[in-house]
XYZ file of C-alpha atoms in Angstrom:
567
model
C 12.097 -31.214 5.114
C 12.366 -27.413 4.244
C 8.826 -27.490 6.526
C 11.173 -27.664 9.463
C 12.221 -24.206 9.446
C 8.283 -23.053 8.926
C 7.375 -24.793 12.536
C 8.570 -21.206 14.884
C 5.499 -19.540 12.936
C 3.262 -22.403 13.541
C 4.106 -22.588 17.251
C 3.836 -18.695 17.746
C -0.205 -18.768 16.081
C -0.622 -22.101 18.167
C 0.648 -20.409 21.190
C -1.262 -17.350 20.510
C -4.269 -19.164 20.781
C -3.844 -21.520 23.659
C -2.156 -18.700 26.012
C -4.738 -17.598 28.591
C -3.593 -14.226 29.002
C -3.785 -12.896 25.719
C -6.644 -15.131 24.286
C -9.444 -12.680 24.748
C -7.591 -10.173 23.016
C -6.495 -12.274 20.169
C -9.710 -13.538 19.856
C -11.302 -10.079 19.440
C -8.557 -9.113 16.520
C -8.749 -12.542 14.905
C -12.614 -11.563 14.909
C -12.611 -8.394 13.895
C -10.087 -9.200 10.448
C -11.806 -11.940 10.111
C -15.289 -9.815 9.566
C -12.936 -7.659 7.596
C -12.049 -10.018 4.988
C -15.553 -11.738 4.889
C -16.920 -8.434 4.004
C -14.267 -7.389 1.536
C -14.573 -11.156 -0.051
C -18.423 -10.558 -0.103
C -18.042 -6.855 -1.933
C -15.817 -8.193 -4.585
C -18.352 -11.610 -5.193
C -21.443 -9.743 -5.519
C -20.051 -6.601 -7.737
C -18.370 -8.670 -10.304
C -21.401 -10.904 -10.407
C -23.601 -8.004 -10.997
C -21.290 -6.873 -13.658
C -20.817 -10.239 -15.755
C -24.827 -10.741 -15.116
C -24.541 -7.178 -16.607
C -22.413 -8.050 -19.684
C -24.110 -11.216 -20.734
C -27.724 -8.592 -21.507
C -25.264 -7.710 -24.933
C -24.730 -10.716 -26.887
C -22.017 -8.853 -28.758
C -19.839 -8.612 -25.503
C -20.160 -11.600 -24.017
C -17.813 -13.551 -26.141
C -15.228 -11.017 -25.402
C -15.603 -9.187 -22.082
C -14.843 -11.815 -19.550
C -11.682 -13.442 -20.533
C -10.248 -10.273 -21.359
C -10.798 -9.079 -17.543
C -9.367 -12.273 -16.374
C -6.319 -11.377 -18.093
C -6.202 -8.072 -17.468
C -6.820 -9.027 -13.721
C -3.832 -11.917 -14.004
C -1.282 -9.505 -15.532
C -2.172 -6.554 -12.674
C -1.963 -9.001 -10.434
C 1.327 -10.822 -11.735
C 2.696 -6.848 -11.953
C 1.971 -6.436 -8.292
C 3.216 -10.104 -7.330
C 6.497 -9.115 -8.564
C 6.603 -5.962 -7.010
C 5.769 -7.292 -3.240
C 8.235 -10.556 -3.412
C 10.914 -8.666 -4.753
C 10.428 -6.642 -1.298
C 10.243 -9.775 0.425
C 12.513 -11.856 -0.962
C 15.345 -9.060 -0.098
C 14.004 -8.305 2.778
C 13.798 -12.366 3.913
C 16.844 -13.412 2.385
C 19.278 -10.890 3.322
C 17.796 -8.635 6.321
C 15.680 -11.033 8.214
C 17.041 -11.327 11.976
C 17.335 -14.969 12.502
C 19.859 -15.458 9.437
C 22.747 -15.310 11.796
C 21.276 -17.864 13.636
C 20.158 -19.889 10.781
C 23.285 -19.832 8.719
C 25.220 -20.801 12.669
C 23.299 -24.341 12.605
C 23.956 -27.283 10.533
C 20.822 -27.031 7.718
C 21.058 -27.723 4.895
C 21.109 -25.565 1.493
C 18.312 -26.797 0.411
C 16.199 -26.215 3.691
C 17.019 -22.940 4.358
C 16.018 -21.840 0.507
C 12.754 -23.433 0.329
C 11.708 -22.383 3.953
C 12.588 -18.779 2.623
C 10.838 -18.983 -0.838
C 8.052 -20.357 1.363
C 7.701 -17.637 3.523
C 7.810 -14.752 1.007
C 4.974 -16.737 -0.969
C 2.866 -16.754 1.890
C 3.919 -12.940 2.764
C 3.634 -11.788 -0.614
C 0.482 -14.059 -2.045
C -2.254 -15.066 0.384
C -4.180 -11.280 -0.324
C -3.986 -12.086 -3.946
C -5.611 -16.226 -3.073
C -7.662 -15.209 -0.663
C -9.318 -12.263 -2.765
C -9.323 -14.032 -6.290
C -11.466 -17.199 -4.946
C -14.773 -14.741 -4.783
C -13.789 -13.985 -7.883
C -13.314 -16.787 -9.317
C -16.961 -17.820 -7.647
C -18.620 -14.986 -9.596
C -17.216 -15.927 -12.513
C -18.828 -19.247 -11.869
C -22.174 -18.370 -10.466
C -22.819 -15.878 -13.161
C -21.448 -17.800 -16.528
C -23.182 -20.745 -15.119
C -19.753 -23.223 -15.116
C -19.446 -26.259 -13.993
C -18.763 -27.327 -10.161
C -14.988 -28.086 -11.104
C -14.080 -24.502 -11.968
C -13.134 -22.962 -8.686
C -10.909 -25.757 -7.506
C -9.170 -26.239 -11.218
C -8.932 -22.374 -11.546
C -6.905 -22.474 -7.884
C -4.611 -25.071 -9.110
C -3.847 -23.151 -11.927
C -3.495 -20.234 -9.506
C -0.405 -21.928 -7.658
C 2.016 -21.802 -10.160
C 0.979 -18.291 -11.136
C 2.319 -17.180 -7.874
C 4.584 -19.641 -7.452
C 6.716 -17.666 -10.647
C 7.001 -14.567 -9.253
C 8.459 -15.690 -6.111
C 11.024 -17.854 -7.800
C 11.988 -15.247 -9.968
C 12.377 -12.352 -7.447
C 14.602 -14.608 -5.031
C 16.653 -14.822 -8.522
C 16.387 -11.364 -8.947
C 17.574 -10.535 -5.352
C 20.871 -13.118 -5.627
C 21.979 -11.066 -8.742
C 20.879 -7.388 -7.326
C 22.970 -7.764 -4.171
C 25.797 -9.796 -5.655
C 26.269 -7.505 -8.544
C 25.128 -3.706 -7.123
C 27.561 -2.576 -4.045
C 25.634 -1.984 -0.557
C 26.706 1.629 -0.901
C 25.453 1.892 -4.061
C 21.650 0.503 -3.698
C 19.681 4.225 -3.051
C 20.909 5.291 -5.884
C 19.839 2.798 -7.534
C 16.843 2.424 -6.638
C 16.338 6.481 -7.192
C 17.149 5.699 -11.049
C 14.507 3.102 -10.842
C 11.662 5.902 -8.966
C 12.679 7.904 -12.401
C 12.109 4.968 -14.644
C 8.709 3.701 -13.517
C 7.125 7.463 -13.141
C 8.325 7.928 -16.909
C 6.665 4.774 -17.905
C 3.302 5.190 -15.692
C 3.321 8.879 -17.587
C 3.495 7.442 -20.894
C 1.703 3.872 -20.333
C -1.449 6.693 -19.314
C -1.088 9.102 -22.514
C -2.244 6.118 -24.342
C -5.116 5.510 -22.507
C -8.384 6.693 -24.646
C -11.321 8.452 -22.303
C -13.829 10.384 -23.090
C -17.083 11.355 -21.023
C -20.573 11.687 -22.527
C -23.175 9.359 -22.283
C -23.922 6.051 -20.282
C -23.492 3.685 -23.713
C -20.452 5.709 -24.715
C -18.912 5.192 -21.536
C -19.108 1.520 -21.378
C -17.785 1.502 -24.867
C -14.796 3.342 -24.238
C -14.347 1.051 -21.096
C -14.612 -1.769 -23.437
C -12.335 -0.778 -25.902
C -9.647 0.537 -23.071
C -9.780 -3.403 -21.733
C -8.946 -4.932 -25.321
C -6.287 -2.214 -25.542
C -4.782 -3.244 -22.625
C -5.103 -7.351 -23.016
C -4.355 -7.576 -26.426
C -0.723 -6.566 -26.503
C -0.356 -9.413 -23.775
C 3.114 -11.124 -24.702
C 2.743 -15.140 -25.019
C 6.207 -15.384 -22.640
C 4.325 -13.505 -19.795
C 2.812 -16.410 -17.158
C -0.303 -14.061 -16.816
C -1.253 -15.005 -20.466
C -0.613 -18.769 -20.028
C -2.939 -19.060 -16.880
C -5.737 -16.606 -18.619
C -5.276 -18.995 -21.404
C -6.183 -22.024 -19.112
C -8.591 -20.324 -17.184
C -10.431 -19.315 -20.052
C -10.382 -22.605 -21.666
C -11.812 -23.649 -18.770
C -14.776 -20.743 -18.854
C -15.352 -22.418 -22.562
C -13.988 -20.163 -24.615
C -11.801 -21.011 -27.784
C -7.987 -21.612 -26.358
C -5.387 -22.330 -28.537
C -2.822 -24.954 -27.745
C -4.351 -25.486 -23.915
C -1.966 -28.442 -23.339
C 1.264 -26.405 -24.190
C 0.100 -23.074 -21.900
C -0.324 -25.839 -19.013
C 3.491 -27.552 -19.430
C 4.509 -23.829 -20.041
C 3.179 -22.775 -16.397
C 4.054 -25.839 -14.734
C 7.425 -26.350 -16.235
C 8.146 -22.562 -15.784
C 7.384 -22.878 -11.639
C 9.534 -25.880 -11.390
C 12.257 -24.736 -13.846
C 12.733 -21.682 -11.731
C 12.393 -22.915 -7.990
C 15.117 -25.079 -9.436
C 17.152 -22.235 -10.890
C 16.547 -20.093 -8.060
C 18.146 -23.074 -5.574
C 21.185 -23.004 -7.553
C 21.450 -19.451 -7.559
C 21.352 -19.883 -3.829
C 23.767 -22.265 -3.675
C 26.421 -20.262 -5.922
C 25.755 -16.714 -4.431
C 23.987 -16.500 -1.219
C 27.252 -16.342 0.939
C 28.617 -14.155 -1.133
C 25.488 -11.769 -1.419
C 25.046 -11.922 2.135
C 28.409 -10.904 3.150
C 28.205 -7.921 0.729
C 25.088 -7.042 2.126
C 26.915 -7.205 5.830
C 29.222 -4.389 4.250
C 26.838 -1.865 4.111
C 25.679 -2.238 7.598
C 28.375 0.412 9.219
C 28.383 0.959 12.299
C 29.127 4.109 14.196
C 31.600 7.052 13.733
C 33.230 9.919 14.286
C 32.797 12.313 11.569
C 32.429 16.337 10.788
C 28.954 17.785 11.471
C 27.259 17.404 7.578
C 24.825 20.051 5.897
C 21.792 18.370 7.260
C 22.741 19.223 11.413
C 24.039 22.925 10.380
C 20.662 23.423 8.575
C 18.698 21.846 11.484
C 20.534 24.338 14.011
C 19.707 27.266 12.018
C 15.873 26.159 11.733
C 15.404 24.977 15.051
C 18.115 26.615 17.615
C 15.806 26.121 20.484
C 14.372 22.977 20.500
C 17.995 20.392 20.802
C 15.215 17.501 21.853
C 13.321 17.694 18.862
C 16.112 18.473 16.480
C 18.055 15.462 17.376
C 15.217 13.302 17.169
C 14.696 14.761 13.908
C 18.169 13.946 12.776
C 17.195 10.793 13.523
C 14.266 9.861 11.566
C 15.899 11.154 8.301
C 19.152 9.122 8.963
C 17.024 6.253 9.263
C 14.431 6.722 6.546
C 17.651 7.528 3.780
C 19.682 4.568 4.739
C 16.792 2.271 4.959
C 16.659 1.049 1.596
C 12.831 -0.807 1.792
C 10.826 2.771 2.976
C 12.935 4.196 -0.396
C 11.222 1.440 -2.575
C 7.665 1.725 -0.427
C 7.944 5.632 -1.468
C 8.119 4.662 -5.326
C 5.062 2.282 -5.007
C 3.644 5.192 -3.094
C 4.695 8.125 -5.881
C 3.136 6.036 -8.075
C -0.499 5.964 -6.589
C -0.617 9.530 -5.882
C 0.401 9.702 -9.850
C -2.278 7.669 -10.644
C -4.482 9.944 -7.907
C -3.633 13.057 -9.752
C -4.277 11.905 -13.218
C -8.389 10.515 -12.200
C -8.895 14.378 -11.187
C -7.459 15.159 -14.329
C -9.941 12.721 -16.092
C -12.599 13.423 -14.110
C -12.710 17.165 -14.505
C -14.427 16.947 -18.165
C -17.333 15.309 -16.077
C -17.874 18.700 -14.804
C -17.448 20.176 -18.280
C -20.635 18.265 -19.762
C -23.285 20.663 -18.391
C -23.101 23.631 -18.139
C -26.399 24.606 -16.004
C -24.613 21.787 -12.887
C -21.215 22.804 -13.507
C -20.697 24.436 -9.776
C -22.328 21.162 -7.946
C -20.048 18.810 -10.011
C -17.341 21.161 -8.901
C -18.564 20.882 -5.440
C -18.707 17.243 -5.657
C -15.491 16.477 -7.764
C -13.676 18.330 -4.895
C -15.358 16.726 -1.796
C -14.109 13.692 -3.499
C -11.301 14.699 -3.820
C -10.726 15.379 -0.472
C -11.890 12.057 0.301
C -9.885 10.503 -1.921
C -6.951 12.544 -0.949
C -7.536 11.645 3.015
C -7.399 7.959 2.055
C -3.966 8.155 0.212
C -2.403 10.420 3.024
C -3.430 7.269 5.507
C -2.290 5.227 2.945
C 1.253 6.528 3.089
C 1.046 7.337 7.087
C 0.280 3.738 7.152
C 3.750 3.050 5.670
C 5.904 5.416 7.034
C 4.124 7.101 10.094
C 2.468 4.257 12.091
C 6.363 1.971 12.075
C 7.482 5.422 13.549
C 7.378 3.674 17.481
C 8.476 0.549 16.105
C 10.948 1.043 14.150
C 13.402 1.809 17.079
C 13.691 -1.633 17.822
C 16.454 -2.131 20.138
C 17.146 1.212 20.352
C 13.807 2.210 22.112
C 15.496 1.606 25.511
C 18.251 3.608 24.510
C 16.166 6.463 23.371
C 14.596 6.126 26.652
C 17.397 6.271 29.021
C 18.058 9.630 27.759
C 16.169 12.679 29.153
C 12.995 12.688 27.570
C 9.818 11.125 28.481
C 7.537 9.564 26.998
C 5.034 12.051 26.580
C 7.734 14.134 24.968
C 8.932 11.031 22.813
C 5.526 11.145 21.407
C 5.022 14.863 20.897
C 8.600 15.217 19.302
C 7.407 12.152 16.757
C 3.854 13.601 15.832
C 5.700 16.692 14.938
C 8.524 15.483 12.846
C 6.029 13.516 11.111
C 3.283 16.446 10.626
C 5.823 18.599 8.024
C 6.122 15.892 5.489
C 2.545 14.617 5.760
C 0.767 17.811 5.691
C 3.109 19.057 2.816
C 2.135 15.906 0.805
C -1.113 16.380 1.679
C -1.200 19.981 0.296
C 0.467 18.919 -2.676
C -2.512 16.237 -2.883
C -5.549 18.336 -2.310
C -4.173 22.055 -4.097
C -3.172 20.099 -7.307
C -6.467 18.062 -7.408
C -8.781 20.776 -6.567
C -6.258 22.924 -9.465
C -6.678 20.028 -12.102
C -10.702 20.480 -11.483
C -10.807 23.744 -11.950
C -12.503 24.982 -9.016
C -12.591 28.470 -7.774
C -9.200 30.305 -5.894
C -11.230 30.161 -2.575
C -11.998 26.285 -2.911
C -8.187 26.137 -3.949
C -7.411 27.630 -0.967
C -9.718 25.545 1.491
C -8.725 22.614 0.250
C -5.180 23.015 1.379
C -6.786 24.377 5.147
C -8.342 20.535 5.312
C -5.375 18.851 3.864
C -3.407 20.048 6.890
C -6.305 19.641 9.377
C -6.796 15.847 7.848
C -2.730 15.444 8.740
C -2.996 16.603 12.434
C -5.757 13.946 13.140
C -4.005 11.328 10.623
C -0.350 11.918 11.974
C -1.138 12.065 15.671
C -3.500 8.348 15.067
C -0.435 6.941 13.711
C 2.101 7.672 16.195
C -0.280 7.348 18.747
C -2.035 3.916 17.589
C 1.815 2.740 16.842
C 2.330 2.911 20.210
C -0.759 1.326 21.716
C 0.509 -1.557 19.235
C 4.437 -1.639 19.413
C 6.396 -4.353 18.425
C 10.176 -3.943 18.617
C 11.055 -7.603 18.141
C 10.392 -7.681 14.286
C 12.645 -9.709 11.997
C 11.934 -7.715 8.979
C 10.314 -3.335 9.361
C 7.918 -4.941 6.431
C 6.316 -6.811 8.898
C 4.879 -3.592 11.352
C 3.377 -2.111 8.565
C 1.304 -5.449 7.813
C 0.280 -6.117 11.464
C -3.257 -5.904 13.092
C -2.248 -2.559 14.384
C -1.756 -0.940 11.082
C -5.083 -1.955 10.512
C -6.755 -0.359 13.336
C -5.137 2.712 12.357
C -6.372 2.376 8.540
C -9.946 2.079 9.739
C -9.361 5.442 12.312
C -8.146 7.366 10.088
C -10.445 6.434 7.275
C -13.158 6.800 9.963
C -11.535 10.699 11.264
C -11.692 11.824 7.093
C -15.032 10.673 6.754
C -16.522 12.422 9.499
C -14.400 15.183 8.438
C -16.409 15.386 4.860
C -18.920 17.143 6.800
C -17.291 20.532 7.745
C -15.350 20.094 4.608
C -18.463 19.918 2.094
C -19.544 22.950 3.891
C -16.323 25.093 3.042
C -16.657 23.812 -0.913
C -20.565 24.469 -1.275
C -19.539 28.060 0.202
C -16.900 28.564 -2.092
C -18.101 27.082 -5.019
C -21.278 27.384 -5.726
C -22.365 31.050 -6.144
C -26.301 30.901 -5.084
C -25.727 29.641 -1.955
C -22.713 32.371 -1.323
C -25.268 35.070 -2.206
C -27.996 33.855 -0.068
C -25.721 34.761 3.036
C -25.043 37.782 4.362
C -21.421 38.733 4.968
C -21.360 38.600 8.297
C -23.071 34.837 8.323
C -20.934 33.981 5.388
C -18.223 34.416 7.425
C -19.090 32.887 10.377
C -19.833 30.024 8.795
C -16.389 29.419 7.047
C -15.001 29.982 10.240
C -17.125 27.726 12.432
C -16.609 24.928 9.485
C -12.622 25.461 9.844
C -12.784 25.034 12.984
C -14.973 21.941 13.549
C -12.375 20.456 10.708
C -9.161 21.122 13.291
C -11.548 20.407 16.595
C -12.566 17.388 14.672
C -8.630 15.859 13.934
C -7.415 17.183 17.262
C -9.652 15.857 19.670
C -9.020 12.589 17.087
C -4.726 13.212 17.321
C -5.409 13.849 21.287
C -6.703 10.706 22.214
C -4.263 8.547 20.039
C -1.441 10.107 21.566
C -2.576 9.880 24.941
C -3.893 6.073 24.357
C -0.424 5.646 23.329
C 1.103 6.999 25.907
C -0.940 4.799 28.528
C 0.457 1.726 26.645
C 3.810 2.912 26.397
C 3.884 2.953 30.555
C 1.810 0.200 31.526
C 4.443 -2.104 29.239
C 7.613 -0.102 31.068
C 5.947 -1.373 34.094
């Protein structure tokens, strides 16, 4: 059976729990993502049950609001399914670790695909299962349905994601069969092109407009039948919103055919995706082998002649910086993690630009919607700098593998193994968070000086963000992964998500005091010069004290760990 190949991952959580050394600890991070999800589960339950309750006061929406949501919701969430197993199907297919050993034992084709496909459904798919049932329960408690919704709604759910997972192992049979290994980053930089032009132009045809409460939920409204109505009837997404909807008790047409359309579409293409397998996986994977080169001799390139002209005195540092980019540009999954990450801060940038005709309404609170459109923004803007230190940043430790003994053995410690990686890190993370801040605190239109602060905090939020990812990555390093996907989804990127969301929320306080100073003008005026000064300064600097102190003990916890597991 194909289940065979799935028993390592049951023994590791089974051995997890029974070993005696680690089973406090375990227990404690089992207990803390489990209050996690609960919580999260609980959030998403009562807030779309408040909304439908909402929605059924207006007998005019009722008949259309909810099954447009659910397929709005099943088409976001088949984009996104598509997105994530194409990463893991590539990434679980062709650069998992145990291949070589898989592919030197007698199992079968058949075995080895479904164990795969298995394993990137679970990867790719459980957030999306284990987040949709709550919804799925509001859905019930607040239209009232029958007891047999949920569990008919979650068998419908199965094939949904069991499409996108066929598909994508398709997919990555015919990308690395037909692209050459040398020729994948560029590639996927014509790709980073592609999707920015279409998120620009899929937003120009978005209709907003602010005024009042009524008009708000209109335009809502009418943005959500926009956006479901051009559904295509060959997407899966409209076939299980069809079903589910049918089940809700609203008009379906055809409910019979959009079930054998699902079903048969799962089957057809686990089936099509096996023979793809069969054809083109040897092939594939020895072109993928290709691209793995190992070592040479070659000229010094641009990159180490512009490195010795920036930093001349620091050899350390600059080769460990040589490093990191080598790694990051020939590691094709952090180039397709940065175009799911260019487009959120997109998407980031274009809310401020929305949101700025809030401000515009009133004229007598324009400063204080200033004042709060930026503190949000800073907020907002922390969140997606963790976001992307979570991707990039935190696998820094990590991500050595292997190599972590041989970047040891040279001369450098491991204080200074630290220190070099928080600073290699800080230059691209403070300039994106610059970039962040300046252009959302620009597209608001606040004042020069709030400009100006804005981009102080971004770069005080990326000392305490940076140095909590390098440093948490170490108290939680892993250098036996099978795939670099897999350190970025462990229980240690979590930690550091909650950290640094924690270090940018306490962080809100000095920073609301540098906006109210700069942006509103009464409370400017009702200082002095000399107190209006002291007070930006003594906010600036509670921002940096705040992130350093936050950056110091990271690095240091990290550095503890680091020694006690060289011991």
């Amino acid at each position: 059976m194909p289940t065979t190949l799935l028993r390592p991952y049951a023994l590791s959580i089974k051995n997890r729990l029974l070993v005696r050394a680690s089973r406090a600890k375990n227990l404690a991070q089992d207990l803390l993502i489990t209050g996690i999800c609960l919580s999260i589960m609980f959030s998403v339950y009562s807030g779309l049950t408040g909304f439908l309750i909402h929605v059924q006061e207006n007998p005019s929406h009722i008949q259309n609001v909810p099954p447009k949501i659910v397929a709005l919701a099943l088409l976001a969430f088949f984009l996104l399914l598509m997105f994530s197993n194409l990463i893991a199907c590539l990434s679980f297919f062709f650069s998992a670790r145990d291949l070589p050993l898989l592919l030197s034992l007698p199992i079968s084709p058949f075995r080895l695909y479904f164990s795969r496909v298995l394993i990137a459904l679970i990867n790719s798919s459980w957030v999306i299962l284990l987040f949709g049932i709550p919804a799925l329960m509001a859905f019930n408690t607040a239209l009232a349905l029958d007891w047999s919704f949920v569990p008919l709604a979650c068998l419908i759910m199965l094939p949904f994601l069991l499409i996108p997972t066929a598909f994508s192992s398709i997919f990555a049979m015919a990308f690395v069969n037909l692209i050459p290994a040398n020729r994948i980053r560029e590639v996927v930089g014509f790709l980073v092109i592609a999707v920015c032009l279409g998120a620009y132009y899929f937003v120009q045809k978005i209709p907003f407009t602010m005024s009042s409460q009524e008009q708000q939920i209109e335009s809502i409204l009418s943005t959500v039948s926009t956006l479901s109505n051009p559904n295509p009837i060959w997407v899966p997404s409209r076939w299980a919103s069809e079903l589910i909807g049918h089940l809700m008790g609203y008009p379906s047409a055809a409910p019979l055919l959009h079930a054998l359309l699902l079903f048969g579409s799962a089957a057809g293409l686990i089936c099509l995706g096996f023979l793809a397998f069969d054809m083109f996986f040897m092939r594939g994977w020895t072109l993928s082998l290709r691209g793995n080169r190992g070592p040479r001799i070659h000229r010094v390139g641009m990159l180490e002649i512009g490195s010795r002209w920036i930093f001349p005195l620091f050899p350390q540092f600059r080769g460990l910086m040589l490093k990191e980019c080598r790694m990051f540009i020939r590691d094709t999954t952090q180039i397709v993690q940065l175009m799911l990450l260019l487009m959120l801060t997109f998407v980031y940038l274009y809310n401020f630009k929305v949101l700025r005709n809030i401000a515009l309404t009133n004229s007598e609170t324009h400063a204080w919607w200033q004042t709060i459109l930026c503190v949000a923004n800073i907020s907002l803007g922390g969140c997606v700098v963790a976001a992307i230190s979570t991707r990039f940043v935190y696998p820094a430790i990590s991500l050595e593998g292997q190599a972590y003994w041989i970047v040891r053995s040279a001369p450098l410690d491991i204080k200074s193994l630290l220190l070099n990686k928080f600073w290699i890190w800080l230059i691209p993370i403070s300039s994106v968070a610059l970039v962040l801040l300046v252009a959302g605190a620009w597209a608001i239109n606040v004042t020069p000086a709030a400009v100006f602060l804005s981009g102080i905090i971004g770069v005080a939020l990326s000392v305490g963000i940076v140095g909590l990812g390098i440093g948490i990555g170490a108290v939680y390093a892993q250098f036996d992964w099978e795939s670099p996907t897999q350190v970025a989804a462990s229980f240690g990127s979590l930690v550091f998500m909650l950290l640094a969301i924690a270090v940018v929320m306490i962080s809100l306080l000095p920073a609301s005091v540098l906006i109210m100073l700069s942006s509103v003008p009464g409370v400017a005026t009702a200082l002095s010069r000399l107190d209006y000064l002291i007070t930006i300064s003594c906010a600036s600097f509670l921002a940096f004290f705040i992130n350093f102190c936050a950056a110091r003990w990271a690095l240091n916890a990290g550095y503890q760990s680091l020694q006690a597991m060289e011991k």
